[in-house]
Structure formats: C-alpha cells, structure tokens
PDB file of C-alpha atoms in Angstrom:
ATOM      1  CA  MET A 220      33.011 -18.552  55.028  1.00 54.00           C
ATOM      2  CA  ALA A 221      31.979 -19.777  51.845  1.00 58.00           C
ATOM      3  CA  LYS A 222      28.394 -20.961  51.424  1.00 57.00           C
ATOM      4  CA  ALA A 223      27.633 -24.812  51.114  1.00 57.00           C
ATOM      5  CA  LYS A 224      26.419 -25.459  47.449  1.00 56.00           C
ATOM      6  CA  THR A 225      23.250 -27.369  47.406  1.00 58.00           C
ATOM      7  CA  GLY A 226      22.905 -30.080  44.752  1.00 56.00           C
ATOM      8  CA  ASN A 227      21.289 -29.537  41.649  1.00 58.00           C
ATOM      9  CA  LYS A 228      17.897 -31.462  41.868  1.00 54.00           C
ATOM     10  CA  ARG A 229      18.109 -32.989  37.975  1.00 54.00           C
ATOM     11  CA  SER A 230      15.739 -35.915  36.749  1.00 53.00           C
ATOM     12  CA  ALA A 231      17.446 -38.052  34.813  1.00 51.00           C
ATOM     13  CA  LEU A 232      15.338 -38.091  31.814  1.00 52.00           C
ATOM     14  CA  SER A 233      16.780 -34.505  31.465  1.00 67.00           C
ATOM     15  CA  GLU A 234      20.275 -36.031  31.699  1.00 84.00           C
ATOM     16  CA  VAL A 235      19.619 -38.330  28.866  1.00 91.00           C
ATOM     17  CA  VAL A 236      20.560 -36.909  25.781  1.00 93.00           C
ATOM     18  CA  THR A 237      21.578 -37.070  22.383  1.00 94.00           C
ATOM     19  CA  ARG A 238      23.895 -34.691  20.212  1.00 95.00           C
ATOM     20  CA  GLU A 239      25.807 -34.751  16.810  1.00 96.00           C
ATOM     21  CA  HIS A 240      29.231 -33.549  16.980  1.00 96.00           C
ATOM     22  CA  THR A 241      31.946 -33.090  14.329  1.00 96.00           C
ATOM     23  CA  ILE A 242      35.282 -34.220  15.492  1.00 96.00           C
ATOM     24  CA  HIS A 243      38.532 -33.150  14.227  1.00 96.00           C
ATOM     25  CA  LEU A 244      41.025 -35.638  14.903  1.00 96.00           C
ATOM     26  CA  HIS A 245      43.761 -34.285  12.604  1.00 96.00           C
ATOM     27  CA  LYS A 246      44.628 -31.849  15.153  1.00 96.00           C
ATOM     28  CA  SER A 247      45.087 -34.792  17.721  1.00 95.00           C
ATOM     29  CA  VAL A 248      46.697 -37.099  15.420  1.00 95.00           C
ATOM     30  CA  ILE A 249      49.224 -34.754  14.243  1.00 95.00           C
ATOM     31  CA  GLY A 250      53.116 -35.447  14.986  1.00 95.00           C
ATOM     32  CA  THR A 251      51.985 -38.911  16.147  1.00 95.00           C
ATOM     33  CA  THR A 252      54.047 -42.043  14.886  1.00 96.00           C
ATOM     34  CA  PHE A 253      52.161 -43.623  12.112  1.00 95.00           C
ATOM     35  CA  LYS A 254      51.350 -47.400  13.955  1.00 96.00           C
ATOM     36  CA  ARG A 255      49.960 -45.596  16.691  1.00 97.00           C
ATOM     37  CA  ARG A 256      47.650 -43.057  14.805  1.00 97.00           C
ATOM     38  CA  THR A 257      44.272 -44.381  14.748  1.00 97.00           C
ATOM     39  CA  PRO A 258      44.623 -45.795  18.441  1.00 97.00           C
ATOM     40  CA  SER A 259      45.308 -42.211  19.397  1.00 97.00           C
ATOM     41  CA  ALA A 260      42.335 -41.332  17.327  1.00 97.00           C
ATOM     42  CA  VAL A 261      40.149 -43.634  19.532  1.00 97.00           C
ATOM     43  CA  LYS A 262      41.576 -42.517  22.396  1.00 97.00           C
ATOM     44  CA  ALA A 263      40.657 -38.719  21.244  1.00 97.00           C
ATOM     45  CA  ILE A 264      37.650 -39.738  20.494  1.00 97.00           C
ATOM     46  CA  ARG A 265      36.498 -41.121  24.308  1.00 97.00           C
ATOM     47  CA  GLU A 266      38.089 -37.964  25.451  1.00 97.00           C
ATOM     48  CA  PHE A 267      36.170 -35.571  23.802  1.00 96.00           C
ATOM     49  CA  ALA A 268      32.904 -37.711  24.944  1.00 96.00           C
ATOM     50  CA  GLN A 269      34.025 -37.815  28.345  1.00 96.00           C
ATOM     51  CA  LYS A 270      34.209 -33.790  28.179  1.00 96.00           C
ATOM     52  CA  ASN A 271      31.188 -33.113  26.251  1.00 94.00           C
ATOM     53  CA  MET A 272      28.943 -35.767  27.936  1.00 93.00           C
ATOM     54  CA  GLY A 273      30.289 -35.561  31.316  1.00 92.00           C
ATOM     55  CA  THR A 274      30.786 -39.313  31.881  1.00 92.00           C
ATOM     56  CA  LYS A 275      33.416 -41.661  32.336  1.00 94.00           C
ATOM     57  CA  ASP A 276      32.170 -44.571  31.087  1.00 94.00           C
ATOM     58  CA  VAL A 277      32.375 -43.858  27.117  1.00 96.00           C
ATOM     59  CA  ARG A 278      31.263 -47.147  25.025  1.00 96.00           C
ATOM     60  CA  ILE A 279      32.144 -46.792  21.154  1.00 97.00           C
ATOM     61  CA  ASP A 280      30.055 -48.453  18.346  1.00 97.00           C
ATOM     62  CA  SER A 281      31.689 -50.838  16.059  1.00 97.00           C
ATOM     63  CA  GLN A 282      30.528 -49.221  12.783  1.00 97.00           C
ATOM     64  CA  LEU A 283      32.592 -46.084  14.255  1.00 97.00           C
ATOM     65  CA  ASN A 284      35.879 -48.372  15.200  1.00 97.00           C
ATOM     66  CA  LYS A 285      35.371 -49.430  11.659  1.00 97.00           C
ATOM     67  CA  ALA A 286      35.075 -46.571   9.957  1.00 96.00           C
ATOM     68  CA  LEU A 287      38.174 -45.559  12.101  1.00 97.00           C
ATOM     69  CA  TRP A 288      40.066 -48.458  11.232  1.00 97.00           C
ATOM     70  CA  SER A 289      38.900 -48.331   7.250  1.00 96.00           C
ATOM     71  CA  ARG A 290      42.033 -46.640   6.085  1.00 96.00           C
ATOM     72  CA  GLY A 291      44.502 -48.368   7.993  1.00 96.00           C
ATOM     73  CA  VAL A 292      46.671 -47.817  11.131  1.00 96.00           C
ATOM     74  CA  LYS A 293      48.342 -44.635   9.372  1.00 95.00           C
ATOM     75  CA  GLY A 294      45.293 -43.168   7.347  1.00 95.00           C
ATOM     76  CA  VAL A 295      43.299 -41.730   9.862  1.00 96.00           C
ATOM     77  CA  PRO A 296      40.485 -39.499   8.643  1.00 96.00           C
ATOM     78  CA  HIS A 297      40.715 -35.583   9.311  1.00 96.00           C
ATOM     79  CA  ARG A 298      37.446 -35.250  10.349  1.00 96.00           C
ATOM     80  CA  ILE A 299      34.346 -37.878  11.764  1.00 97.00           C
ATOM     81  CA  ARG A 300      30.836 -37.378  12.145  1.00 96.00           C
ATOM     82  CA  VAL A 301      29.668 -38.851  15.511  1.00 97.00           C
ATOM     83  CA  ARG A 302      26.465 -39.151  17.604  1.00 96.00           C
ATOM     84  CA  LEU A 303      27.116 -38.818  21.580  1.00 96.00           C
ATOM     85  CA  SER A 304      23.905 -40.403  23.115  1.00 96.00           C
ATOM     86  CA  ARG A 305      24.302 -40.070  27.029  1.00 94.00           C
ATOM     87  CA  ARG A 306      22.088 -43.032  28.404  1.00 93.00           C
ATOM     88  CA  ARG A 307      21.103 -44.624  31.818  1.00 93.00           C
ATOM     89  CA  ASN A 308      23.104 -47.911  32.837  1.00 90.00           C
ATOM     90  CA  ASP A 309      20.243 -50.507  33.824  1.00 89.00           C
ATOM     91  CA  SER A 310      23.256 -52.506  35.132  1.00 86.00           C
ATOM     92  CA  GLU A 311      22.940 -53.499  39.029  1.00 84.00           C
ATOM     93  CA  ASP A 312      26.777 -53.286  39.829  1.00 85.00           C
ATOM     94  CA  ALA A 313      27.367 -50.103  37.827  1.00 84.00           C
ATOM     95  CA  VAL A 314      29.801 -47.587  39.369  1.00 89.00           C
ATOM     96  CA  GLU A 315      28.174 -44.698  37.527  1.00 89.00           C
ATOM     97  CA  LYS A 316      24.568 -44.555  36.446  1.00 91.00           C
ATOM     98  CA  LEU A 317      25.029 -42.996  33.096  1.00 93.00           C
ATOM     99  CA  TYR A 318      27.176 -43.726  30.138  1.00 94.00           C
ATOM    100  CA  THR A 319      28.001 -42.172  26.817  1.00 96.00           C
ATOM    101  CA  TYR A 320      27.480 -44.331  23.501  1.00 97.00           C
ATOM    102  CA  VAL A 321      29.705 -43.381  20.606  1.00 97.00           C
ATOM    103  CA  THR A 322      28.436 -44.008  17.047  1.00 97.00           C
ATOM    104  CA  TYR A 323      29.425 -43.274  13.495  1.00 97.00           C
ATOM    105  CA  VAL A 324      27.317 -40.675  11.475  1.00 96.00           C
ATOM    106  CA  PRO A 325      28.642 -41.046   7.740  1.00 96.00           C
ATOM    107  CA  VAL A 326      28.236 -37.744   5.917  1.00 95.00           C
ATOM    108  CA  ALA A 327      29.174 -36.896   2.397  1.00 95.00           C
ATOM    109  CA  ASP A 328      30.647 -33.381   3.288  1.00 94.00           C
ATOM    110  CA  PHE A 329      31.450 -31.863   6.365  1.00 92.00           C
ATOM    111  CA  LYS A 330      30.993 -27.958   5.430  1.00 94.00           C
ATOM    112  CA  GLY A 331      28.464 -26.205   7.134  1.00 92.00           C
ATOM    113  CA  LEU A 332      27.653 -28.851   9.670  1.00 90.00           C
ATOM    114  CA  GLN A 333      27.434 -27.482  13.497  1.00 93.00           C
ATOM    115  CA  THR A 334      26.344 -29.741  16.740  1.00 91.00           C
ATOM    116  CA  GLN A 335      22.521 -30.669  16.707  1.00 90.00           C
ATOM    117  CA  THR A 336      20.575 -32.258  19.728  1.00 91.00           C
ATOM    118  CA  VAL A 337      19.053 -35.353  18.239  1.00 88.00           C
ATOM    119  CA  ASP A 338      15.398 -36.497  19.251  1.00 82.00           C
ATOM    120  CA  GLU A 339      15.227 -40.021  20.118  1.00 70.00           C
TER     121      GLU A 339
END
C-alpha cells in the first residue's frame, strides 16, 4: 500500500511572490491565422502564468493588453517581458484563495535577461 501524503503546511505569505519572466510569444503564435494571432498570444500568456504560478485565476493588466495589441491583430511582438505576481484573493465568494496578476515590463533589449524574483 502507498503511504497517504500529508498536506504541506505553507503560510499564505510564502505563497505570495512576484517574478519577472520573458515570454517567447512567437513560438505560440507561428502558424496561426492572422486574425487570431493576438488573441492566441493572450491565451498563451494566460497558460504560461497558470503553469508557472499554479493558479487558475489569471488577471491581465490593461497595459499588457495594450502592449500586445499595439501593432494590431497580426503584428504580435516576438517576446514580451512580464511581471507575474501571485496575490491573495480578498473577496468572500472567491473559489480560489490566490490569483495571478500579470503586468507589462517595458525593456529595450531582451539579451541576457533571466527570471528574477522581485521584492515588493
């Protein structure tokens, strides 16, 4: 028989974290119909945030949305720098206790950038 796994006791403060990532959007958008490129890029960012932060509730900032749509529906940027912050959900009727807020980080060049944990 397999042992029953005991739940990990982690505080909510340790679960609240902020990281900066560079997302390579061109991988997820290539081969997509022109009229669906930016919507699929938004979905790719949402999936990336769910995978890296472990929350199903992902909220995208309006500045990030404007940066994605700045070159129209066809001209999605190849890479984009984002800040993923896992936050506590304060509403009473929330299904999950944490959500991820994705914001845009403007950078001049993507060379040499790595994932960084940001102290708030």
